[in-house]
C-alpha atoms as an extended CHARMM CRD file, in Angstrom:
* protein
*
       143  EXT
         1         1  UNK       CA            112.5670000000      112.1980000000       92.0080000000  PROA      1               0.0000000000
         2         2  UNK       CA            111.4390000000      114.8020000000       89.4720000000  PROA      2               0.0000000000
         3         3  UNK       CA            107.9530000000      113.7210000000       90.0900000000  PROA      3               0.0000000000
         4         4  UNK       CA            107.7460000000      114.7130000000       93.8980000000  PROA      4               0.0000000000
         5         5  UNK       CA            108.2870000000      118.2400000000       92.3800000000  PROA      5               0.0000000000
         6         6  UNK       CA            106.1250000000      118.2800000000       89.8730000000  PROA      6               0.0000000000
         7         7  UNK       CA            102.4080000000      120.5620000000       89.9270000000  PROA      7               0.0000000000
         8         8  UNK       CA            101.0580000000      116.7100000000       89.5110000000  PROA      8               0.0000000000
         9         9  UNK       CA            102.1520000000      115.6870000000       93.0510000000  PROA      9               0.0000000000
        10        10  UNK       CA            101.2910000000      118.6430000000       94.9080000000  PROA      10              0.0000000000
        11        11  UNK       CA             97.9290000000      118.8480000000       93.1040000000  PROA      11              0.0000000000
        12        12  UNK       CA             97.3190000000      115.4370000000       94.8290000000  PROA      12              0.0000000000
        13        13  UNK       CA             98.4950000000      116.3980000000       97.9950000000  PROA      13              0.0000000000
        14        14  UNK       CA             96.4970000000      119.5190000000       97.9770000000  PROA      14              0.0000000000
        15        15  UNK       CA             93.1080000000      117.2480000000       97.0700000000  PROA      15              0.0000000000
        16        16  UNK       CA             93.8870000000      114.5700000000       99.4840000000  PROA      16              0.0000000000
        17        17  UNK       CA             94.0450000000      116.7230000000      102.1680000000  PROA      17              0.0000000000
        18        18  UNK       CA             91.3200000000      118.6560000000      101.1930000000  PROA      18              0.0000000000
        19        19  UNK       CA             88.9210000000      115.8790000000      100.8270000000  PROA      19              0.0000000000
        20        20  UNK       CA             89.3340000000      115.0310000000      104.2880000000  PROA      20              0.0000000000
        21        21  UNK       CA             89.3320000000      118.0520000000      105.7600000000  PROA      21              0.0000000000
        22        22  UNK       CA             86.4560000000      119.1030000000      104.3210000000  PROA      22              0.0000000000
        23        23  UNK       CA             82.5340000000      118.9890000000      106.0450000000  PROA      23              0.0000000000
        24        24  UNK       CA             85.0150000000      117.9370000000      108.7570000000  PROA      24              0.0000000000
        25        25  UNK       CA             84.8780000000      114.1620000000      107.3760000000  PROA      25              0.0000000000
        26        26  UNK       CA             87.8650000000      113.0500000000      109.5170000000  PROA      26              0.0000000000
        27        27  UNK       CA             85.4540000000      113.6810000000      112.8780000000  PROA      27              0.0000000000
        28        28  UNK       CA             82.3520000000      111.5630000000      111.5480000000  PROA      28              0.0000000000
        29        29  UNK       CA             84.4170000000      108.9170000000      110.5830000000  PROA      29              0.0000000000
        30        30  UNK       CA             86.3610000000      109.0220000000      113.9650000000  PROA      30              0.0000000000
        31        31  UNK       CA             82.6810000000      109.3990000000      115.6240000000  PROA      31              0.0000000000
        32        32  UNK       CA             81.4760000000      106.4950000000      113.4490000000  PROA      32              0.0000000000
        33        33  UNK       CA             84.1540000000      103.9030000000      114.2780000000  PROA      33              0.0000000000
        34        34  UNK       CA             84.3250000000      104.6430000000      117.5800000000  PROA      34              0.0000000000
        35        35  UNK       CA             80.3430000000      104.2760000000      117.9920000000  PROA      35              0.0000000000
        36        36  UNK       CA             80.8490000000      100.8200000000      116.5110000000  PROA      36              0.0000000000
        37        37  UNK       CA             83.9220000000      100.1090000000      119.0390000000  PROA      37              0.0000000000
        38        38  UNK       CA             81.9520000000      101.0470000000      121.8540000000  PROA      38              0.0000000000
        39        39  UNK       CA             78.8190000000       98.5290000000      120.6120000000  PROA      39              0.0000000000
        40        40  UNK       CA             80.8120000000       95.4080000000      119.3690000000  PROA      40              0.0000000000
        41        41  UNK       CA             81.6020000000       93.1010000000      122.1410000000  PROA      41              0.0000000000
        42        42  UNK       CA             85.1310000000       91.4630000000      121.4680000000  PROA      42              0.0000000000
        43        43  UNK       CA             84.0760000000       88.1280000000      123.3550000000  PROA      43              0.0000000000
        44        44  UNK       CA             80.9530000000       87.3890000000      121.1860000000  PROA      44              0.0000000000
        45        45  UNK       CA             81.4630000000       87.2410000000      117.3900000000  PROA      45              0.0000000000
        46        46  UNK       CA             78.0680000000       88.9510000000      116.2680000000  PROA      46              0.0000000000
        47        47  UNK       CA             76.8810000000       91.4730000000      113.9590000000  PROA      47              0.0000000000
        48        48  UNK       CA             78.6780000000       94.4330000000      115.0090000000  PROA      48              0.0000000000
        49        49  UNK       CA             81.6730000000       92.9120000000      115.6400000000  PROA      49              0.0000000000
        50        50  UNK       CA             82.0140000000       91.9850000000      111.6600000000  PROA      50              0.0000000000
        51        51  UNK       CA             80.5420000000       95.7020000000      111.0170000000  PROA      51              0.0000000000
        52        52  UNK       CA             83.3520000000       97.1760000000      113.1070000000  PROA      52              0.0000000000
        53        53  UNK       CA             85.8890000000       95.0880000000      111.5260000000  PROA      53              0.0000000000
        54        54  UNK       CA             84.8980000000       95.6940000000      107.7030000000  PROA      54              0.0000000000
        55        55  UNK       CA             84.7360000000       99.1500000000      108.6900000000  PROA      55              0.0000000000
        56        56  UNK       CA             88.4080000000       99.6170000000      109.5680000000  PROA      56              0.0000000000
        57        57  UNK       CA             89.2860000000       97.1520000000      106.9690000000  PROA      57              0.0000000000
        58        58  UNK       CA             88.0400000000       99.6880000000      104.2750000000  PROA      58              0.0000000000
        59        59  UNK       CA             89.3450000000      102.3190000000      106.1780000000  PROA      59              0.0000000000
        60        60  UNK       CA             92.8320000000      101.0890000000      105.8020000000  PROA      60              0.0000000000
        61        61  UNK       CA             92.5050000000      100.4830000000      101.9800000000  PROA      61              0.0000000000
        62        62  UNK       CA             91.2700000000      103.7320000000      102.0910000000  PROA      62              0.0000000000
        63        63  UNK       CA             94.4050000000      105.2390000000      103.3080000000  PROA      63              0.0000000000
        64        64  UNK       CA             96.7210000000      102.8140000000      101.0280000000  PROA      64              0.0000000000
        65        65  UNK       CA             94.8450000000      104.1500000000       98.2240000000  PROA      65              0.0000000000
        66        66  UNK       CA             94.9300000000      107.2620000000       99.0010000000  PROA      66              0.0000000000
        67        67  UNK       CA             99.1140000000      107.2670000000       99.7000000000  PROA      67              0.0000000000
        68        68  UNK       CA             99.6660000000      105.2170000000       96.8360000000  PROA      68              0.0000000000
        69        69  UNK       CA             97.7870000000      107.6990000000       94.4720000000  PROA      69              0.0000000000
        70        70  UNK       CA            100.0040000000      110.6990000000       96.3340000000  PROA      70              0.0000000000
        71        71  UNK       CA            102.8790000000      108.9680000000       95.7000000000  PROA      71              0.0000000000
        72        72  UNK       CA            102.1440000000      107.4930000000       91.9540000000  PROA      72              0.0000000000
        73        73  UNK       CA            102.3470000000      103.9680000000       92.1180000000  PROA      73              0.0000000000
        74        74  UNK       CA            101.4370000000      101.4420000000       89.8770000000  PROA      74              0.0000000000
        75        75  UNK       CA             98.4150000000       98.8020000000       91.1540000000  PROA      75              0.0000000000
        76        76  UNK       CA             98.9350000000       95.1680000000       90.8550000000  PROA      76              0.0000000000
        77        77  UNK       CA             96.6590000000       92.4250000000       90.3330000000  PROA      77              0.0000000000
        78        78  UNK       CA             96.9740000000       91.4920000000       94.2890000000  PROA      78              0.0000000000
        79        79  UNK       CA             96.3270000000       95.4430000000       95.1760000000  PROA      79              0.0000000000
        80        80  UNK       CA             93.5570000000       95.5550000000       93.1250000000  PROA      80              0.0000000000
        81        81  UNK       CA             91.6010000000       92.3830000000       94.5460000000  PROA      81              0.0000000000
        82        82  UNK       CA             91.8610000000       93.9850000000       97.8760000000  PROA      82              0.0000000000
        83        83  UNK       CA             90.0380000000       97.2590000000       96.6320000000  PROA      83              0.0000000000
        84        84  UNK       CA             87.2500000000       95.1060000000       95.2670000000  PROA      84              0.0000000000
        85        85  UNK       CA             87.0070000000       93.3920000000       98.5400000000  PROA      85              0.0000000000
        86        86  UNK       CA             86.4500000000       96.2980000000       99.9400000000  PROA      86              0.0000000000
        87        87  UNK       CA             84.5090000000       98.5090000000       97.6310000000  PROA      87              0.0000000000
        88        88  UNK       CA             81.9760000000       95.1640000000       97.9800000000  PROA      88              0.0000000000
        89        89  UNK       CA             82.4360000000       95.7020000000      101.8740000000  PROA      89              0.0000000000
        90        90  UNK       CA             82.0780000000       99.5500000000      101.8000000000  PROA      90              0.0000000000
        91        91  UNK       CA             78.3750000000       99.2600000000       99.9630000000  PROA      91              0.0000000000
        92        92  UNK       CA             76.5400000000       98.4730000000      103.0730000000  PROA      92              0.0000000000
        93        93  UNK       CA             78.2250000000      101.1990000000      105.1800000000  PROA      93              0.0000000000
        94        94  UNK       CA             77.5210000000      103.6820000000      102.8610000000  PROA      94              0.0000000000
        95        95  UNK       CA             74.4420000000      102.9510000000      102.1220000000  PROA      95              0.0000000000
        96        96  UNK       CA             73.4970000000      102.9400000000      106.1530000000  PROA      96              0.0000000000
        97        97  UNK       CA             75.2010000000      106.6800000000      106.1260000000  PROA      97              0.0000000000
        98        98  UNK       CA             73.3080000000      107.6220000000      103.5570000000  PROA      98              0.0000000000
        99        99  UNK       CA             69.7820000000      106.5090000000      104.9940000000  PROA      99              0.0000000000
       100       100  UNK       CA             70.8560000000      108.2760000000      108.3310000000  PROA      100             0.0000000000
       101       101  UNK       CA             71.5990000000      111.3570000000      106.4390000000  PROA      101             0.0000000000
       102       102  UNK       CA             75.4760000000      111.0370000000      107.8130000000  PROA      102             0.0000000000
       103       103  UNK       CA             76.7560000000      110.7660000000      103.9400000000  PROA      103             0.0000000000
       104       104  UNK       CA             76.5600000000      114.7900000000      103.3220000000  PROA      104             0.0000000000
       105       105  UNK       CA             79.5840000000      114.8140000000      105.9070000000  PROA      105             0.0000000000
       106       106  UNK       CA             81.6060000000      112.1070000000      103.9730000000  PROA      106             0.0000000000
       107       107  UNK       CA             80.5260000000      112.7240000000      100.3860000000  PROA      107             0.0000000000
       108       108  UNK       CA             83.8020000000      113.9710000000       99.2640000000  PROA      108             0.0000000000
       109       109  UNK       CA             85.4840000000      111.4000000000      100.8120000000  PROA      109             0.0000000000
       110       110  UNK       CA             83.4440000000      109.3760000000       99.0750000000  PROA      110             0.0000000000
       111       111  UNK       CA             83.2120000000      110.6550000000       95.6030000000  PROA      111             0.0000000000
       112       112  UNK       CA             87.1530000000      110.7910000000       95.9000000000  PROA      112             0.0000000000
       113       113  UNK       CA             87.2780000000      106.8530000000       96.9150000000  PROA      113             0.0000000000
       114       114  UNK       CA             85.0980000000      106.0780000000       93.8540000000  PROA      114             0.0000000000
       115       115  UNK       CA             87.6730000000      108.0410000000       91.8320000000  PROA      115             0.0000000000
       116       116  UNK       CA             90.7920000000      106.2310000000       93.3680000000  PROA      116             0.0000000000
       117       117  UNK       CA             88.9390000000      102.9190000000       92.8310000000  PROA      117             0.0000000000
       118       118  UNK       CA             88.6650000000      103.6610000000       88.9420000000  PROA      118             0.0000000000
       119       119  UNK       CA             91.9670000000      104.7720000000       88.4230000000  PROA      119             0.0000000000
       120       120  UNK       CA             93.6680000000      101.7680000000       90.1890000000  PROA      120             0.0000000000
       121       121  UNK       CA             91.8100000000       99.2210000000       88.3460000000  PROA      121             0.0000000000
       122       122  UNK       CA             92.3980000000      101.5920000000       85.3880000000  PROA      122             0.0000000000
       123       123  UNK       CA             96.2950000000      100.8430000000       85.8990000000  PROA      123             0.0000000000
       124       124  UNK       CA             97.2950000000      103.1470000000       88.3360000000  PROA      124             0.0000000000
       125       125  UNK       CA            100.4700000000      105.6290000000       87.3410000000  PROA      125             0.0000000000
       126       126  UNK       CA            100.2950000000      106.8740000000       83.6730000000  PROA      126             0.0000000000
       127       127  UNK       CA            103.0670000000      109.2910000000       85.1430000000  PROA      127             0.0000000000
       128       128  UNK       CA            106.2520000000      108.7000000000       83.6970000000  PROA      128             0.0000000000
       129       129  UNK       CA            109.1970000000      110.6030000000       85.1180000000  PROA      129             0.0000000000
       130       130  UNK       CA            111.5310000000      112.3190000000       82.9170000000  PROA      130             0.0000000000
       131       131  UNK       CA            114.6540000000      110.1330000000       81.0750000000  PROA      131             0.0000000000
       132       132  UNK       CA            117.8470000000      111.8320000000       81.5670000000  PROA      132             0.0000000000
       133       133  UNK       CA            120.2980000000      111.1600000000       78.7500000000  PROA      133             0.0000000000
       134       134  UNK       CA            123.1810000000      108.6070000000       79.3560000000  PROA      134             0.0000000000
       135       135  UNK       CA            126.1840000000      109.7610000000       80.3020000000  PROA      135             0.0000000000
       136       136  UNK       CA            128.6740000000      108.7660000000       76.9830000000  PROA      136             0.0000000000
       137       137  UNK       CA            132.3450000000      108.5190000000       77.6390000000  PROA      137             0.0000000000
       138       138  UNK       CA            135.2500000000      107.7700000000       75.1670000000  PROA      138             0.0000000000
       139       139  UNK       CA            137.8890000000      105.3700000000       76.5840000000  PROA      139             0.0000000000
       140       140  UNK       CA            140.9280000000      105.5220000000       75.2440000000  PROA      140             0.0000000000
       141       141  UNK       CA            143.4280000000      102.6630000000       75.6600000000  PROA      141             0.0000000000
       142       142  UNK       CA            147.0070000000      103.4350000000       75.1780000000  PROA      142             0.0000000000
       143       143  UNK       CA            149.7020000000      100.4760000000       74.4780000000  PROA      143             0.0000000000
């Protein structure tokens, strides 16, 4: 509990939101996925369709990595096969927003996403909480 007061946690916090606040990253990426809604067709299976998809799928790791870094936790080896799945599914996006000159709006977002990817496969938490001393007590039996 000590560690949702600490300067560590709000430092995150503070970051997190920052990063997606800034050069207003939250609209392209709303703009961007709802471009992609509005071109995939949901009856064919095409193209766009697995485009759309693989960009919400890495948009939801996103935001799991991004909570679970807030929050300190530890990755596993299940956690971290679904961040390479979708760093190797996030090349090709960025890559297009880069050629289209839309990556100066999400380069934070970005440069913190590269950062979260490192430090789960890293390990995750190196945080460890304070250990309060156990409580000693003296029983004494009488006969």
């Amino acid at each position: 509990m000590s560690y949702f007061k600490s300067a560590i946690f709000f430092s995150r916090l503070l970051l997190a939101f920052g990063v997606l606040v800034a050069n207003a990253s939250v609209y392209w990426i709303g703009r961007y996925i709802s471009m992609l809604y509005k071109e995939s067709r949901f009856q064919e299976f095409d193209g766009t369709t697995i485009w759309f998809l693989t960009a919400c799928f890495i948009l939801i790791v996103l935001v799991l990595m991004i909570f679970g870094w807030i929050l300190n936790c530890k990755s596993n080896f299940f956690f971290n096969t679904i961040i390479i799945i979708a760093t190797l599914c996030a090349i090709p996006h960025v890559i297009f927003s880069i050629i289209f000159l839309l990556g100066i709006f999400v380069l934070p977002l970005d440069i913190l996403a590269c950062y979260l990817v490192r430090w789960y496969l890293r390990g995750g938490a190196k945080y460890q909480p304070e250990v309060k001393p156990a409580l000693k007590m003296k029983i004494k039996l009488s006969h």
